[in-house]
Coordinates of C-alpha atoms and ligand atoms in Angstrom, one line a residue:
R1 CA 106.8 74.6 84.4
G2 CA 109.1 71.7 84.6
G3 CA 111.4 72.3 87.1
L4 CA 112.5 75.6 85.2
D5 CA 112.8 78.7 87.1
T6 CA 113.6 80.6 83.7
A7 CA 110.7 79.7 82.8
R8 CA 109.1 83.3 81.3
D9 CA 105.4 81.7 81.3
L10 CA 103.4 85.0 82.5
A11 CA 105.0 87.5 80.1
G12 CA 102.8 89.9 78.8
R13 CA 100.7 89.0 81.5
H14 CA 98.7 91.9 84.1
V15 CA 98.2 89.4 87.2
V16 CA 96.5 90.9 90.2
V17 CA 97.2 89.6 94.0
S18 CA 95.2 90.8 96.8
A19 CA 97.7 90.3 100.6
G20 CA 96.9 90.8 103.8
G21 CA 93.7 90.9 106.4
T22 CA 91.2 94.5 105.7
R23 CA 90.5 96.1 109.0
E24 CA 86.8 97.6 109.7
P25 CA 86.8 100.4 111.6
I26 CA 85.3 101.2 114.9
D27 CA 86.1 104.7 116.0
P28 CA 89.1 106.7 115.2
V29 CA 91.5 104.1 117.7
R30 CA 89.5 100.8 116.5
F31 CA 89.0 98.1 114.4
I32 CA 87.8 94.6 113.8
G33 CA 90.1 93.0 111.9
N34 CA 92.0 89.2 111.7
R35 CA 95.3 87.1 111.7
S36 CA 96.8 88.2 108.3
S37 CA 100.3 88.5 107.5
G38 CA 99.9 88.6 103.8
M39 CA 103.0 86.5 103.5
Q40 CA 100.9 84.5 101.4
G41 CA 99.8 86.9 98.6
Y42 CA 103.4 88.7 98.3
A43 CA 105.1 85.1 98.1
L44 CA 102.4 84.8 94.8
A45 CA 103.3 88.7 93.9
R46 CA 107.4 87.3 93.5
T47 CA 106.6 84.8 92.2
A48 CA 104.5 85.7 89.6
L49 CA 107.3 88.8 88.8
A50 CA 109.6 85.7 88.2
R51 CA 108.1 84.5 85.7
G52 CA 107.4 88.0 84.4
A53 CA 103.7 89.1 84.8
R54 CA 103.1 92.7 85.1
V55 CA 102.1 92.5 88.8
T56 CA 99.0 94.8 90.6
L57 CA 99.0 94.1 94.3
V58 CA 96.4 95.3 96.6
A59 CA 98.1 95.0 99.8
A60 CA 95.5 95.4 103.6
N61 CA 97.2 96.5 106.3
V62 CA 100.6 94.5 105.4
A63 CA 104.0 95.4 107.2
L64 CA 106.1 93.6 104.3
P65 CA 108.2 95.1 101.5
D66 CA 107.3 95.9 98.9
P67 CA 108.2 93.5 95.9
A68 CA 110.9 95.5 93.4
G69 CA 108.9 95.6 90.7
A70 CA 105.3 94.8 92.0
E71 CA 102.6 97.9 91.2
V72 CA 101.1 98.0 95.2
V73 CA 98.0 99.4 96.3
R74 CA 97.7 100.4 100.0
T75 CA 94.0 99.9 101.4
G76 CA 92.7 99.4 105.1
S77 CA 89.2 98.8 104.8
T78 CA 86.8 96.0 103.0
R79 CA 85.5 98.6 100.8
E80 CA 88.5 100.2 99.6
M81 CA 90.5 96.7 99.2
R82 CA 87.3 96.1 97.4
D83 CA 87.3 98.9 94.9
A84 CA 91.2 99.0 94.0
V85 CA 90.8 95.1 93.1
L86 CA 87.5 96.2 90.4
K87 CA 89.7 98.7 89.5
A88 CA 92.7 97.1 88.6
A89 CA 90.8 93.5 87.6
A90 CA 89.5 95.5 84.6
D91 CA 92.3 94.7 82.6
A92 CA 93.7 92.0 84.1
D93 CA 94.7 87.7 83.2
A94 CA 94.7 86.5 86.8
V95 CA 93.2 87.8 89.9
V96 CA 94.0 85.7 92.6
M97 CA 92.6 87.0 95.8
A98 CA 94.9 85.7 99.0
A99 CA 93.7 88.3 101.3
A100 CA 91.2 87.9 104.2
V101 CA 88.4 89.8 104.0
A102 CA 86.0 91.1 106.4
D103 CA 83.2 89.5 106.2
F104 CA 80.9 92.2 108.7
R105 CA 81.9 95.5 109.4
P106 CA 80.4 97.8 111.8
A107 CA 76.9 99.9 111.6
D108 CA 78.5 102.6 112.6
Y109 CA 81.4 104.3 112.9
E110 CA 82.1 106.4 116.1
D111 CA 83.8 109.5 115.1
V112 CA 85.4 110.2 118.4
K113 CA 87.0 108.0 120.5
I114 CA 84.1 105.3 123.1
K115 CA 84.0 106.3 125.7
K116 CA 83.4 104.1 128.5
T117 CA 81.0 105.0 131.5
P118 CA 81.4 103.2 134.9
G119 CA 78.6 100.7 136.0
A120 CA 76.8 101.1 132.6
E121 CA 76.1 98.4 130.6
P122 CA 78.7 98.7 126.9
A123 CA 76.8 98.9 123.8
P124 CA 76.7 96.7 121.5
I125 CA 78.2 97.1 117.6
R126 CA 75.8 95.8 115.1
L127 CA 77.0 94.7 112.1
V128 CA 76.2 95.1 109.2
E129 CA 77.4 92.6 105.9
N130 CA 80.9 93.7 103.6
P131 CA 80.6 93.4 99.5
D132 CA 81.6 89.9 98.7
I133 CA 84.3 90.6 96.6
L134 CA 85.2 87.6 94.7
A135 CA 82.1 87.2 94.0
E136 CA 81.4 90.7 91.9
L137 CA 84.6 89.2 90.4
V138 CA 83.1 86.3 89.1
R139 CA 79.9 88.2 87.9
E140 CA 82.8 91.1 85.7
A141 CA 84.3 88.3 84.4
R142 CA 81.5 85.4 83.2
D143 CA 81.8 84.9 80.0
G144 CA 85.1 86.2 79.9
D145 CA 89.4 84.9 80.1
Q146 CA 89.5 86.2 83.3
V147 CA 91.2 83.2 85.5
I148 CA 90.4 83.8 89.4
V149 CA 91.1 82.1 92.0
G150 CA 90.5 82.0 95.4
F151 CA 91.3 81.5 98.9
A152 CA 90.0 79.8 101.9
A153 CA 91.1 78.9 105.4
E154 CA 89.1 76.3 107.0
T155 CA 89.7 75.2 110.6
H156 CA 87.4 71.9 109.8
D157 CA 85.6 69.9 107.6
V158 CA 88.4 71.5 105.3
L159 CA 87.8 69.7 102.1
E160 CA 84.0 69.0 101.9
N161 CA 83.9 73.2 103.8
G162 CA 85.8 73.9 101.0
R163 CA 84.9 72.4 97.6
R164 CA 81.5 73.3 98.7
K165 CA 82.9 76.9 98.7
L166 CA 84.7 76.5 95.4
A167 CA 80.7 76.0 93.8
R168 CA 79.5 78.4 96.4
K169 CA 82.0 81.0 95.1
G170 CA 81.9 80.0 91.3
C171 CA 85.9 81.3 90.7
D172 CA 87.6 78.7 88.8
L173 CA 90.1 77.7 91.5
L174 CA 90.3 77.5 94.7
V175 CA 92.9 77.5 97.3
V176 CA 92.5 75.4 101.2
N177 CA 94.4 75.3 103.7
Q178 CA 93.6 74.8 107.3
V179 CA 94.5 77.3 110.0
G180 CA 94.7 77.8 113.9
E181 CA 96.4 79.1 116.5
H182 CA 99.3 77.7 114.7
L183 CA 98.8 77.0 111.3
A184 CA 99.4 79.4 108.5
F185 CA 99.2 82.3 110.2
G186 CA 102.5 84.3 110.5
R187 CA 104.3 81.2 109.1
P188 CA 106.6 80.8 106.2
D189 CA 105.6 77.7 105.7
N190 CA 101.8 76.4 103.9
A191 CA 100.4 73.3 103.4
A192 CA 97.4 72.7 100.7
V193 CA 95.1 71.4 98.6
I194 CA 93.9 73.5 95.2
L195 CA 90.0 72.5 94.1
S196 CA 89.2 73.5 90.3
A197 CA 86.1 74.0 89.0
D198 CA 86.9 71.3 86.5
G199 CA 87.2 69.0 89.4
E200 CA 90.9 67.9 89.8
A201 CA 91.9 68.5 93.1
V202 CA 96.1 69.1 93.3
D203 CA 97.3 68.3 96.7
V204 CA 100.5 70.8 98.3
P205 CA 102.4 69.2 101.1
R206 CA 103.9 71.6 103.6
G207 CA 106.5 74.0 101.7
S208 CA 107.1 77.0 101.5
K209 CA 104.6 80.2 100.2
E210 CA 106.8 80.3 97.4
T211 CA 106.3 77.0 96.6
L212 CA 103.0 76.9 97.1
A213 CA 103.0 80.2 94.9
D214 CA 104.7 78.5 91.6
V215 CA 101.9 75.9 91.8
V216 CA 99.1 78.5 91.9
W217 CA 100.3 80.0 88.7
D218 CA 101.5 75.9 87.5
L219 CA 97.4 76.2 87.7
V220 CA 96.1 79.8 86.4
A221 CA 98.4 79.2 83.3
A222 CA 97.2 76.2 82.1
R223 CA 93.7 78.1 82.5
M224 CA 95.3 80.4 80.3
I225 CA 94.2 81.4 77.0
Ligands
CTP1 N1 86.4 87.2 99.9 C1 86.3 88.3 99.1 N2 85.3 89.2 99.9 C2 84.6 88.8 100.8 C3 85.0 87.7 101.6 C4 85.8 86.8 100.9 O1 86.8 88.9 98.4 N3 83.9 89.9 101.2 C5 86.9 86.3 99.2 C6 88.7 85.9 99.9 O2 90.2 86.8 99.5 C7 88.3 84.5 99.7 C8 87.5 83.6 98.6 O3 86.8 84.5 99.0 O4 89.6 84.5 98.6 C9 86.9 83.0 100.3 O5 87.1 83.6 101.8 P1 86.2 82.9 103.1 O6 86.4 83.9 103.9 O7 87.1 81.3 103.1 O8 84.8 82.3 102.5 P2 83.3 82.9 102.3 O9 82.2 83.3 101.3 O10 83.5 84.6 103.1 O11 82.6 82.5 103.7 P3 83.3 82.1 106.0 O12 84.0 83.3 106.0 O13 81.6 82.0 106.0 O14 83.9 80.3 105.3
CA2 CA1 84.9 85.0 105.9

């Protein structure tokens, strides 16, 4: 963007951003969830708005203020997020999956609170696989001109795992960051390497989530027709 804060290079574009972390209910009071705060997705939404885009923000379990001007769709589970993302993506120029999506959900939902029985072993929770939203987006966009971005949080072998994941997922860009107890989750800053399907790797040094978001949009804008 050449450092021009006034650049509205996403004007006339519709972008979809997912944010937060999906939760899979076990019973009315319990769920399986993850540590995503939604901050990176919200930063992506705010920076896209500043660059002139129409933004649909599909949020899951986030306690953050709505970015002014975004259409915010609130979801809970992975299947809810899937429906909202695919619907919004139908006319989108770009989709960025910044949400942490639960890979599995309990096979059975108990519609009353599970009780403990003194002395008895607890029943195991059987899991089944969730739909892969990013994979579905890639399938639907095949031969289209939609730019699709995934995020990967890795705890180890970050680059190696990232390259393999990009190839497997088939998206245009993969933002890879290292996570751990004290890295990324719930922090205002982030560091990442952005891998592209055409072999490029852009290193984004530790900085604000807005800074990382702007680099993502730079790379997305460059790939838009
Ligand atoms: N993702 C998705 N739907 C899922 C799982 C993941 O859309 N059911 C998206 C995430 O939003 C992210 C990208 O896929 O943008 C990569 O997620 P990640 O969990 O790193 O990849 P997985 O393929 O689930 O591999 P694993 O968890 O085994 O590392
Ligand atoms: Ca996963």
